[in-house]
XYZ file of C-alpha atoms in Angstrom:
613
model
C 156.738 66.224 30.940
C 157.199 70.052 32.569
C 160.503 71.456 31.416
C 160.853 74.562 33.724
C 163.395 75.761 31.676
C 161.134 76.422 29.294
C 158.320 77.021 31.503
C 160.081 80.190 32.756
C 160.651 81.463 29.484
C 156.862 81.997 29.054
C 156.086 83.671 32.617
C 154.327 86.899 32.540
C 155.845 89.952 33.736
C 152.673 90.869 35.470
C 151.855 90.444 39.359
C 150.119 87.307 40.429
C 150.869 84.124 42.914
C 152.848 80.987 42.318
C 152.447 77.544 43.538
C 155.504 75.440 43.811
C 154.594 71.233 43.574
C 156.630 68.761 44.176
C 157.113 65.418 42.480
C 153.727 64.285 44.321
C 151.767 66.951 42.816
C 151.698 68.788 46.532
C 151.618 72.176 46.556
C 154.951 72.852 48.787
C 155.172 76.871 48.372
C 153.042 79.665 47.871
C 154.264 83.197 47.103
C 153.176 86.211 45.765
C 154.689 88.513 43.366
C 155.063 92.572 41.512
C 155.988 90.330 38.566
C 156.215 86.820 38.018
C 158.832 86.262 35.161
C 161.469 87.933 37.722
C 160.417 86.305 40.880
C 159.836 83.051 39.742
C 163.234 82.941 37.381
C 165.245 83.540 41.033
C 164.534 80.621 42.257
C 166.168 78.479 39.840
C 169.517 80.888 39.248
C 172.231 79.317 40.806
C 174.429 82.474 41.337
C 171.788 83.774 43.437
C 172.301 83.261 47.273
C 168.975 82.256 48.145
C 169.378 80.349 51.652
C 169.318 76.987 53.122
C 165.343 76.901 53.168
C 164.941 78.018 49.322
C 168.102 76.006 48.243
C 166.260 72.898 49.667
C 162.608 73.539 48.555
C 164.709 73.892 44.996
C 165.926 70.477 44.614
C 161.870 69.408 45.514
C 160.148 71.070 42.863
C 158.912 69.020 39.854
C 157.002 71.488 38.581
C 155.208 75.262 39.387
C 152.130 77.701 38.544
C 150.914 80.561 38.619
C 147.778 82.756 38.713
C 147.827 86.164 36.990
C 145.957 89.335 39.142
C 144.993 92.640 38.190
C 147.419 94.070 41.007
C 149.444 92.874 44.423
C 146.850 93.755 46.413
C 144.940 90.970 44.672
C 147.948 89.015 44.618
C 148.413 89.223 48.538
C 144.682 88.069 49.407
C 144.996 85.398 47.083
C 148.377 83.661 48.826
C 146.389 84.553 52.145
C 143.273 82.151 50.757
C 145.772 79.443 49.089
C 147.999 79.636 52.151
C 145.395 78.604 54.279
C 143.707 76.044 52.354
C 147.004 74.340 51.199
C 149.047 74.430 54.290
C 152.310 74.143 52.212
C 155.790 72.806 53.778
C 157.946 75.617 52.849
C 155.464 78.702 54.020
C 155.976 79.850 57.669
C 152.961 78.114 59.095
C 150.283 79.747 61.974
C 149.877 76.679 64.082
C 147.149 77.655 65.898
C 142.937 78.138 64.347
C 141.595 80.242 67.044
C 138.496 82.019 66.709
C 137.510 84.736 69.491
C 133.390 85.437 70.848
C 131.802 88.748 70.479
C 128.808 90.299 72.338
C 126.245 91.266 70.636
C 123.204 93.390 71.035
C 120.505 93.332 68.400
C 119.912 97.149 68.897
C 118.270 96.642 65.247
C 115.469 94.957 66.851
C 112.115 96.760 68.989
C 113.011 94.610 72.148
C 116.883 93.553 71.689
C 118.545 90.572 72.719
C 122.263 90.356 74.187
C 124.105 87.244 73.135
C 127.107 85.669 71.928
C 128.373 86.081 68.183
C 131.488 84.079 66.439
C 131.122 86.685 63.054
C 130.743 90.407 62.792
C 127.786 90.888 60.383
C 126.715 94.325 59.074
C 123.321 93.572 60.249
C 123.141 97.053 62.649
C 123.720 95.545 65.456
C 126.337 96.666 68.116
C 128.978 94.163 68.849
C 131.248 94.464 71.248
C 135.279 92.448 71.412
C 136.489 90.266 70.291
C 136.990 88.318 74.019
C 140.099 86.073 74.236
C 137.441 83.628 76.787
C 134.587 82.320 75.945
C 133.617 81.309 79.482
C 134.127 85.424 80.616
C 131.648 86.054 77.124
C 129.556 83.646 78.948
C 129.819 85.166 82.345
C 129.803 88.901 81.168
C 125.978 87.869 78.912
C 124.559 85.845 82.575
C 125.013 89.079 84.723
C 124.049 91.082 82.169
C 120.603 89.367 82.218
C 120.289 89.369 85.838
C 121.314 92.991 86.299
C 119.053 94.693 83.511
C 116.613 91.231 82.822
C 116.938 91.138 79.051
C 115.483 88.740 77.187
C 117.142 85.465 76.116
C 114.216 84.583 73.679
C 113.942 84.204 70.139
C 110.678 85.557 70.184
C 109.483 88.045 66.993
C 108.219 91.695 69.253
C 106.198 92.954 69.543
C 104.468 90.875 66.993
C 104.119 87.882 68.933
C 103.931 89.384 72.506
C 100.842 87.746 74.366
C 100.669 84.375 72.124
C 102.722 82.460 74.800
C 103.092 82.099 78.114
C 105.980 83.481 79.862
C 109.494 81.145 80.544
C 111.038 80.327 82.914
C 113.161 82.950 83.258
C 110.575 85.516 83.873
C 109.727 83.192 87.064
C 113.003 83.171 88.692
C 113.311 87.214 87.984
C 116.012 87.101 85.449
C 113.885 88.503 82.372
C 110.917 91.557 82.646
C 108.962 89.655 80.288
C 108.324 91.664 77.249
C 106.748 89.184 75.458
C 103.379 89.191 77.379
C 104.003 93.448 77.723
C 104.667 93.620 81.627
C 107.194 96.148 80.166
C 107.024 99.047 77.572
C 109.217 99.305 74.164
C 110.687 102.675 75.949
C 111.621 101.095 79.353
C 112.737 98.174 77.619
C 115.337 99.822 76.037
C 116.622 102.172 78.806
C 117.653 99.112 80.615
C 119.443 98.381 77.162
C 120.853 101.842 76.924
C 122.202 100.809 80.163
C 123.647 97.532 79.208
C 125.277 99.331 75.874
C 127.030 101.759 79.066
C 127.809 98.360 80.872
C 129.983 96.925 78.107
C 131.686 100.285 77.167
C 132.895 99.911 80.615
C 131.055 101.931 82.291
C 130.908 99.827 85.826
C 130.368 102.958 88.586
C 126.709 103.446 88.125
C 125.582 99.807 88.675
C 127.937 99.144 91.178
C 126.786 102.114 93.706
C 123.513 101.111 92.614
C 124.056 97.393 93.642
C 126.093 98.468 96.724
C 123.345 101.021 97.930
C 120.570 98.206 97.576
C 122.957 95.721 99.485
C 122.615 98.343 102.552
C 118.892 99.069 102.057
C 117.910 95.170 102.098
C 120.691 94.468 104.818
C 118.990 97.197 107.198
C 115.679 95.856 106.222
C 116.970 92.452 107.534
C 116.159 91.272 104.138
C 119.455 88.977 104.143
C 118.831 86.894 101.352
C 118.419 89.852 98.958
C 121.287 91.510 100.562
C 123.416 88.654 99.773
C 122.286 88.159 96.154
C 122.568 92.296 95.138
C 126.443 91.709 97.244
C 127.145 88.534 94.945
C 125.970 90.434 91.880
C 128.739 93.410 93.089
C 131.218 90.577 93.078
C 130.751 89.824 89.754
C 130.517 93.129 88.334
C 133.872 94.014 89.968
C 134.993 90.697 88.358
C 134.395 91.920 85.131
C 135.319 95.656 86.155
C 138.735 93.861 86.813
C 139.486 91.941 84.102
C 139.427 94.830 81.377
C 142.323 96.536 82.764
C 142.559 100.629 81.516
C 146.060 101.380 79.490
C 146.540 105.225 78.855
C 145.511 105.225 75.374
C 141.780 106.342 75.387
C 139.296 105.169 73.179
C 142.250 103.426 71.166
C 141.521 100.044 69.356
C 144.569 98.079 68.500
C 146.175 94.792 68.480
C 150.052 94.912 70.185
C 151.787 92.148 68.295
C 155.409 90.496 69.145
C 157.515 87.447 68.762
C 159.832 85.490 70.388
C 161.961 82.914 68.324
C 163.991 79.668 68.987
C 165.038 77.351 66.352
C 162.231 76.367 64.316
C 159.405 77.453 66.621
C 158.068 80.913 67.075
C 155.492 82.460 69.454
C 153.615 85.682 68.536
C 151.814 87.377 71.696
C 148.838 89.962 70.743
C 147.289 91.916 73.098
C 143.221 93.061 72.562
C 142.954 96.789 73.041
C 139.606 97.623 73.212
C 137.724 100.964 73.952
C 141.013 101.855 75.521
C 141.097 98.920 78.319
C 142.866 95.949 77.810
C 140.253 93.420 77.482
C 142.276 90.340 76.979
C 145.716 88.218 75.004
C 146.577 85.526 73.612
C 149.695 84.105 71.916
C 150.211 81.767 68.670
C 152.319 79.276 67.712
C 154.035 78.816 64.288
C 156.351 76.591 62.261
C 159.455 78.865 60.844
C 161.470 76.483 57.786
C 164.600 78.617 58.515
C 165.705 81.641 56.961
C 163.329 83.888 58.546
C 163.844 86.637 59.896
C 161.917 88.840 62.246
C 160.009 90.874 60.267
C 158.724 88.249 57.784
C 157.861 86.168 60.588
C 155.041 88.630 61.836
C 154.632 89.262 57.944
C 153.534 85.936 57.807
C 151.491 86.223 61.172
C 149.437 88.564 59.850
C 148.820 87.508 56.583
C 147.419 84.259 58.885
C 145.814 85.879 61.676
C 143.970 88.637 60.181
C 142.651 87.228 57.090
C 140.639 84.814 59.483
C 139.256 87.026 62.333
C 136.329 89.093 62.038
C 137.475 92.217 63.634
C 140.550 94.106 62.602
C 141.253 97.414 64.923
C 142.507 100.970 63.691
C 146.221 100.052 64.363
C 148.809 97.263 64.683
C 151.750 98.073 67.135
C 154.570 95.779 66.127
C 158.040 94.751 67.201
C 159.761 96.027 63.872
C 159.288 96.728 60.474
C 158.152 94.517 58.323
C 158.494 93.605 54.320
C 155.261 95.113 52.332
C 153.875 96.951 55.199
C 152.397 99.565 53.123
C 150.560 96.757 50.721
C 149.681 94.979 54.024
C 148.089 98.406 55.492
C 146.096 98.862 52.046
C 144.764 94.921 52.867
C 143.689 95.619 56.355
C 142.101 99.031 55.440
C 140.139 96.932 52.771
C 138.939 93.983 54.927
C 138.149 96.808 57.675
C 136.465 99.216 55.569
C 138.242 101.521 57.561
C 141.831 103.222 57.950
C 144.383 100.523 59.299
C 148.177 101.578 60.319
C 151.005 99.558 61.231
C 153.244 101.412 63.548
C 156.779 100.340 65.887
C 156.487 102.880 68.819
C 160.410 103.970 69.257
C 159.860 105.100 73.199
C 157.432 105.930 75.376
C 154.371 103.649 76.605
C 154.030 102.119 73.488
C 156.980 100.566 73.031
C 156.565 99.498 76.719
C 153.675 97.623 76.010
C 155.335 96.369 73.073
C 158.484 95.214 75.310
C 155.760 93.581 77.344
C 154.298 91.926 74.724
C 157.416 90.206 74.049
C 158.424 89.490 77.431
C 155.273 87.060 77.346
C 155.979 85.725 74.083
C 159.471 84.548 75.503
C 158.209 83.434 78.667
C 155.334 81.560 76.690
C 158.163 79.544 74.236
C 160.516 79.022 77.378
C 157.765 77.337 79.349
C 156.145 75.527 76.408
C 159.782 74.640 75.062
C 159.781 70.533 76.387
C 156.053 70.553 75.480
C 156.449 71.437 71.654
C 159.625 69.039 71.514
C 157.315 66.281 72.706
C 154.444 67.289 70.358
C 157.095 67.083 67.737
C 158.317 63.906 68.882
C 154.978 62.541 68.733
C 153.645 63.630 65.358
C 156.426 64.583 62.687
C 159.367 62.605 64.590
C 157.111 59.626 64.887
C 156.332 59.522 60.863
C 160.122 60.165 60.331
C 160.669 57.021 62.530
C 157.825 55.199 60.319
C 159.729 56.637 56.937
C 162.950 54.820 58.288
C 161.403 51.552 58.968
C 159.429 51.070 55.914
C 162.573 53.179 53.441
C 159.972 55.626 52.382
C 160.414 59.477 52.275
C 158.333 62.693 52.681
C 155.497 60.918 53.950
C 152.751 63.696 54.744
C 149.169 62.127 54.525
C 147.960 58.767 55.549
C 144.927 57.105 55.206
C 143.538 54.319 57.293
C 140.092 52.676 57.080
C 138.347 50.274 59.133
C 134.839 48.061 58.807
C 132.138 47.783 61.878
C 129.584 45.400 61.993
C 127.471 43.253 64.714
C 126.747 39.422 63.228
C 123.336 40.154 61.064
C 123.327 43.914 60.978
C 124.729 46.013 57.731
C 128.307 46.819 57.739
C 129.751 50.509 57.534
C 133.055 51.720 56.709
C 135.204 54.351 58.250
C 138.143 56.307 56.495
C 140.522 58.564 58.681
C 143.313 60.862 57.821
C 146.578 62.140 59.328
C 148.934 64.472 58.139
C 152.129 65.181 59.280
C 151.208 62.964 62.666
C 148.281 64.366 63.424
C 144.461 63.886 62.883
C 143.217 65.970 60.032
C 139.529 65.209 61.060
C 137.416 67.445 58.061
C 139.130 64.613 55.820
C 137.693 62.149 57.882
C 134.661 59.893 55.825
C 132.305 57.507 56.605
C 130.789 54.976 54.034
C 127.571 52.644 54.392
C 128.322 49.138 52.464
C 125.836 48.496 49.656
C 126.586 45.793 48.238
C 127.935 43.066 50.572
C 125.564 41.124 52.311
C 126.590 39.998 56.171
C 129.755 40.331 57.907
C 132.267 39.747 55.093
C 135.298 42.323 55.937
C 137.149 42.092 53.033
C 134.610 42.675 50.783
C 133.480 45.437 52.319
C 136.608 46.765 52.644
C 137.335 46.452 48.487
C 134.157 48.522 48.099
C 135.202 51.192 50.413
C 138.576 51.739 49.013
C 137.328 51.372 44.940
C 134.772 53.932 46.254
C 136.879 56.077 47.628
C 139.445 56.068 45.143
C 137.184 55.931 42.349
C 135.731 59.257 43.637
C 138.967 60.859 44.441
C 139.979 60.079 40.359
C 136.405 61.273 39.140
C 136.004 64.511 40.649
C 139.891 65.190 39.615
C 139.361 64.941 36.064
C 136.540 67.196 36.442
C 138.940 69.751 38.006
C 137.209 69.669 41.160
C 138.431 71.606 43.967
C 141.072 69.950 46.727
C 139.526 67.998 49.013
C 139.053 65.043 50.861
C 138.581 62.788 47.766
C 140.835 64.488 45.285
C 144.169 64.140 47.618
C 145.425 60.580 47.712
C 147.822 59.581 50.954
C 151.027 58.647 50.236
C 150.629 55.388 52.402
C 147.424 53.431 53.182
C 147.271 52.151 56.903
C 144.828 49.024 56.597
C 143.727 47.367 59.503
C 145.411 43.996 59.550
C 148.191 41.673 57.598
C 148.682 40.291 54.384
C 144.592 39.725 53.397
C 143.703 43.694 53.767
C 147.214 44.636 52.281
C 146.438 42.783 49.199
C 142.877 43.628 48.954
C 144.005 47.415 48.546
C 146.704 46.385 45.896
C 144.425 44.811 44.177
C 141.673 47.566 44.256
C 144.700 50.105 43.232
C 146.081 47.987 40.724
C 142.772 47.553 38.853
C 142.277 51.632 39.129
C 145.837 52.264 38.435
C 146.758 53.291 40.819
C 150.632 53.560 42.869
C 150.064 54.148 46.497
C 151.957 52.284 49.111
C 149.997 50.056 51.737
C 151.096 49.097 55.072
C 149.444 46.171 57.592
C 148.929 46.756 61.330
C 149.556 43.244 61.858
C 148.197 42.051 64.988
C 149.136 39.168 67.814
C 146.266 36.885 69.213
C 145.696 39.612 72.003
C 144.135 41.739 68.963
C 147.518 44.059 69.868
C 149.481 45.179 67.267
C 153.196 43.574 66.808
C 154.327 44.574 63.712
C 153.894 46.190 60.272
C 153.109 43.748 56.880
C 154.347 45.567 54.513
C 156.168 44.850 50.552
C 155.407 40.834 51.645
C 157.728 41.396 54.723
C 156.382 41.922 58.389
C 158.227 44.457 59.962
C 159.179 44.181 63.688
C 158.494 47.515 65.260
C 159.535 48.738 68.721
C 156.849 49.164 71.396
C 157.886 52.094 73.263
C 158.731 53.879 69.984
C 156.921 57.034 68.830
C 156.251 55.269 65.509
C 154.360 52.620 66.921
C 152.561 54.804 69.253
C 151.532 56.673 66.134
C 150.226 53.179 64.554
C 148.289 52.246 67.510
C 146.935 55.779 67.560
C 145.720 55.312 64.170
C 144.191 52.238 64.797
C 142.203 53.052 67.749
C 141.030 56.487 65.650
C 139.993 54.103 62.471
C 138.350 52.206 64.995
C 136.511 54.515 66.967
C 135.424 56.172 64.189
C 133.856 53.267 62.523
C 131.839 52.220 65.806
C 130.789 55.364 66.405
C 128.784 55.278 63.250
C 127.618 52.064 63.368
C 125.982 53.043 66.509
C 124.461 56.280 65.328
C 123.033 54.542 62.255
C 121.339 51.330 64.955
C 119.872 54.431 67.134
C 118.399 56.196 64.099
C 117.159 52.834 62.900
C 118.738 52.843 59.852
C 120.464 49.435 60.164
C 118.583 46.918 60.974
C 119.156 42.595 61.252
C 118.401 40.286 58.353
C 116.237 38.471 60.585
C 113.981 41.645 60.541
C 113.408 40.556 56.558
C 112.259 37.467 57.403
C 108.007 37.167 57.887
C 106.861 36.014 61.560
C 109.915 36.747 62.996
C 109.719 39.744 65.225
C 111.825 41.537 68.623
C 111.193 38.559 70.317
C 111.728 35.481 68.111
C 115.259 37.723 67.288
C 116.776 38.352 70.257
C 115.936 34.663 70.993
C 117.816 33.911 67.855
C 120.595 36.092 68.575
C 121.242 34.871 72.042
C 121.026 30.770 71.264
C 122.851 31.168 68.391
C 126.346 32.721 68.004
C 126.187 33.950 64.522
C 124.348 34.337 61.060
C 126.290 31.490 59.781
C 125.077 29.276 63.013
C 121.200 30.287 62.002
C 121.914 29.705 58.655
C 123.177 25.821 59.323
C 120.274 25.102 62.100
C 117.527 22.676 60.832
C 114.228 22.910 61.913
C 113.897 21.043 64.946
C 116.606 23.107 66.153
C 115.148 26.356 65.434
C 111.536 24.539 67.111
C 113.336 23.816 70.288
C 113.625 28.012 71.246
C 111.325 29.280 73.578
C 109.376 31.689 71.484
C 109.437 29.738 68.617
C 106.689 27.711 66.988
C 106.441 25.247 63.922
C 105.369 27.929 61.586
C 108.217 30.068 62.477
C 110.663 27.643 62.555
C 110.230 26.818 58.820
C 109.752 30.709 58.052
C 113.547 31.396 59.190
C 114.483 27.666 57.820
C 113.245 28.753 54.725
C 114.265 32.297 54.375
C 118.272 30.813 54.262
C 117.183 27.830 52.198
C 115.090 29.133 49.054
C-alpha cells in the first residue's frame, strides 16, 4: 500500500521529474522540478491555493514518482520525452504531430542530388526549410530538375557512370545524364551552384534567363519551346511568390502566438527563413484550466521543439514566459547553436507578432463549431458511454474481432481507442494457431489469453509502456453474451479485473444495444455514444479483413482442402462452390462427392477419407 504521507517524507531535495498515477496506475501528470521534496510536498498542503485544475488532479492521485537528474536542464528534456510518450490528462496537451519537409542537396557527393528530407542529419549536406507544404517541397524539387536537369538517381558517381543505360528522364530532357558522362564533374556542379542560389532565393537570374529564351524561341517561331520556357517562368514566379521578404535580413526565426477560449488554445508560428517568410502553420492544444498565457506557449514549446528537426536563432513570442532562460539553454543545446527568446515591445516585430495572433484568433473563431463537434464525437461520446454503463474515467478501450472464409485459417484483429479516438500504433494483429476451422470463440479465447498473457509478461519484466503492457479499462467484444463471457473467463483464469462490454447485434447484423454485467443495454441511435460503438466495430472489423486478405495474397493462408492429396485448384473451387461449408464437405459421402464435375472415384474417397480417418 503507498502512504504518500510517508512517501514525501523521503523525497530528495535534488532536481528531477515526477509522475503523478492515479488509482489505475496511469500516469496523469508530469512535472519537473529545482527540488523535489519542495515541489512535490505542495501539492498535497491544503493551505496552499493551488487552483481548480491541481485541486482536482489531487483528489486522483493514488500514488507518485520520481526520477532524480544531475540538473534542470536534464530535468526539462526528460518531462519533454515522458510528456510525449505518456500523453498525461493533467499536462497542457499539443494536439497536433506535424512534421515539416526539407530540401536537400547532397553537396557531399561528386554529382549531387536535390530531394526531399523529413530529418536534418549532419551528413554535410545543405538543407534548406523546413516547408509548411509538402506539395510546394514537391513542386519547388520538379522545377528544380527541369530548370538545371539534376539527377533524380540513386546512382554511386562517378563510380558507376557508363554501367547503365540512361532513364528516362534523360530522354524527355529533364536530367544531363551524368551517369553515362555527357556532362563533366565541374559543369555538373555549376548548374548546382546555381540551384544552391535558386533556393536562397535568388529568382532574378533564371527568370531573365527564362524570359529572354521565351523571346528568342517566340521570334524563331519555335512556339512550343516558347510556351514551355513561359510555363517554366510561371512557376518560378510561383515560387518567387510564395516566400514573401519581411525586413529582417538573413534572420531565422519562428514568430509564435496564441489565442485562447475555454479549454482550447491555438498557437500560430510563422517560418522565417533566410529573411523571407517561407511559410505558417498553427497548432491546436488541450488547456485543463488554470493556465495562463505564458505557460501555455511554455508548454508549446516544450512540445513543438523537442520534435522538429530544425530550431532557428530566435523565438519571437507574445509574452514572457516561466523558465525562459532554462528553456533558451535547451534550445541552444538541441541547436548546437545560440537560441534567444525575445517579446519585441514596438516596432515591426511586435507587428508581426500582433499578426501572428490575429491568425491564431481568426483560426479558433473559425474552427470553434468544428472542435465542439470533434469533442462531441470523441470525449463527449465516451462520457455518454461512462453514463450508460455507470463507469468512470474511461480512457482506453480495446476491441478485437476474428476473420475467416469457411476452410481458410482464422486471424485476429485487436484495435485501440483512447479518449474517442483511434490510437492506431496500439493497433495488433494475431494469426490463430491453434484452432482448427472457423470456430470464433475459440479463436477469440486465444487472442485475448495471448494478448493479455503478453501484456502481464513483459510487465513483470519491467518492460517499457506499450501496446501490451497497458490494459483498457473496458473491452469492446464483438457480439452478446457468448464473446462477453469468453473474455471473463480468459480474465478470470489470468486474474485479471477489466470490464467487458457486448455490441449486441439485431438480425440485420446492426448493432441495437450493449450486453453488458448480464443486462443488455438499450442505447440511442442518433447518440454520439453509439456512433462511437459502431465506429469501433467497423474499425475492429476492417482491420481484421484487411489482414486476412494480405495474408491469402501473400499465400500464407491457405484451405484445408489444399492438405488433402489429389485434390488440387480445380477439384477445390468445385468443392467450395457445391458445397456451402467445411462442415457440409465434412458430412458428404462418397457418391456425393463422385457426382462433381471434376471429381473421380479416387478423389472422392481421398477427401472422404481425409475427414473420416
Amino acid at each position: 500500500m503507498f502512504d504518500i504521507q510517508e512517501e514525501l517524507k523521503k523525497l530528495p531535495a535534488k532536481p528531477g521529474v515526477y509522475l503523478m498515477h492515479d488509482e489505475k496506475d496511469r500516469i496523469i501528470y508530469v512535472g519537473k522540478a529545482i527540488s523535489l521534496k519542495n515541489r512535490v510536498r505542495q501539492y498535497f498542503q491544503s493551505s496552499r491555493n493551488k487552483g481548480a485544475k491541481i485541486e482536482q488532479m489531487v483528489t486522483h492521485i493514488a500514488r507518485f514518482e520520481y526520477i532524480i537528474t544531475d540538473s534542470e536542464l536534464e530535468a526539462l528534456v526528460l518531462e519533454c520525452n515522458l510528456i510525449k510518450e505518456h500523453r498525461p490528462k493533467y499536462n497542457t496537451m499539443l494536439m497536433d504531430d506535424k512534421t515539416y519537409p526539407f530540401i536537400k542537396v547532397t553537396v557531399n557527393e561528386a554529382f549531387p542530388r536535390v530531394m526531399m528530407a523529413r530529418q536534418m542529419y549532419k551528413d554535410k549536406a545543405k538543407y534548406f526549410g523546413p516547408y509548411t507544404s509538402v506539395g510546394a517541397v514537391k513542386d519547388t524539387i520538379e522545377l528544380i530538375r527541369k530548370l538545371y536537369k539534376i539527377r533524380s538517381c540513386n546512382r554511386k558517381l562517378p563510380r558507376d557512370i557508363g554501367l547503365e543505360r540512361p532513364c528516362l528522364n534523360y530522354h524527355i530532357q529533364q536530367c544531363n545524364a551524368p551517369c553515362q558522362g555527357y556532362i563533366s564533374q565541374e559543369e555538373y556542379n555549376e548548374a548546382i551552384s546555381q540551384v544552391l542560389h535558386f533556393l536562397n532565393g535568388n529568382y532574378e537570374p533564371i527568370m531573365k534567363e527564362l524570359e529572354q529564351k521565351m523571346i528568342e524561341a517566340s521570334e524563331a517561331m519555335e512556339f512550343e519551346r516558347a510556351i514551355e520556357y513561359r510555363d517554366l517562368l510561371d512557376s518560378v514566379k510561383k515560387v518567387a511568390q510564395k516566400q514573401k521578404i519581411t525586413n529582417t535580413a538573413g534572420e531565422e526565426r519562428d514568430i509564435l502566438a496564441m489565442a485562447v477560449e475555454g479549454e482550447d488554445a491555438v498557437v500560430q508560428v510563422f517560418f522565417v527563413r533566410g529573411g523571407r517568410l517561407i511559410g505558417r502553420d498553427h497548432f491546436y492544444l488541450k488547456l485543463t484550466g488554470d493556465e495562463n498565457g505564458g505557460e501555455i506557449l511554455s508548454s508549446f514549446i516544450k512540445q513543438f521543439y523537442a520534435g522538429t528537426p530544425y530550431i532557428p536563432s530566435e523565438l519571437m513570442l507574445q509574452e514572457k514566459i516561466p523558465d525562459d532562460m532554462l528553456l533558451e539553454e535547451w534550445l541552444t543545446q538541441k541547436r548546437g547553436r545560440r537560441v534567444h527568446l525575445r517579446v519585441p515591445k514596438k516596432g515591426t516585430k511586435e507587428k508581426l507578432v500582433e499578426l501572428a495572433q490575429k491568425n491564431a484568433q481568426l483560426v479558433l473563431s473559425k474552427d470553434k463549431e468544428r472542435l465542439k463537434r470533434e469533442e462531441g464525437r470523441t470525449i463527449g461520446a465516451v462520457k455518454e458511454l461512462e453514463k450508460l454503463l455507470g463507469m468512470k474515467d474511461i480512457v482506453r478501450m480495446e476491441a478485437y474481432d476474428i476473420s475467416n472464409i469457411s476452410g481458410y485459417a482464422s486471424v485476429g484483429s485487436m484495435v485501440v481507442y483512447e479518449r474517442g479516438k483511434p490510437k492506431r500504433n496500439d493497433y495488433r494483429k494475431f494469426k490463430i494457431k491453434s484452432v482448427q476451422g472457423p470456430d470464433d470463440y475459440a479463436s477469440m479465447e486465444e487472442v485475448l489469453t495471448r494478448r493479455f498473457e503478453h501484456g502481464r509478461r513483459e510487465m513483470e519484466e519491467g518492460s517499457e509502456r506499450n501496446s501490451f503492457t497497458s490494459f483498457p479499462d473496458l473491452l469492446m467484444m464483438d457480439g452478446g453474451r457468448g464473446q462477453v463471457n469468453i473474455a471473463l473467463d480468459v480474465l478470470e483464469k489470468l486474474h485479471l479485473n477489466i470490464p467487458v462490454c457486448g455490441m449486441v447485434k439485431d438480425d440485420n447484423h446492426r448493432t441495437r444495444g450493449l450486453y453488458y454485467n448480464n443486462t443488455e443495454i438499450p442505447i440511442d441511435k442518433d447518440s454520439e455514444a453509439f456512433k462511437l460503438i459502431t465506429r469501433i466495430q467497423d474499425e475492429a472489423h476492417r482491420f481484421a479483413i484487411e489482414y486476412h486478405r494480405k495474408l491469402r495474397s501473400q499465400g500464407q493462408v491457405h484451405s484445408v482442402l489444399d492438405d488433402i492429396p489429389g485434390i488440387g485448384p480445380a477439384r477445390r473451387k468445385d468443392l467450395m462452390r457445391t458445397f456451402s461449408s467445411l462442415d457440409a464437405i465434412r458430412q458428404a459421402e462418397v457418391d456425393e462427392l463422385k457426382k462433381l464435375p471434376s471429381m473421380n472415384e479416387a478423389a472422392a474417397e481421398a477427401v472422404y477419407k481425409f475427414f473420416h480417418p
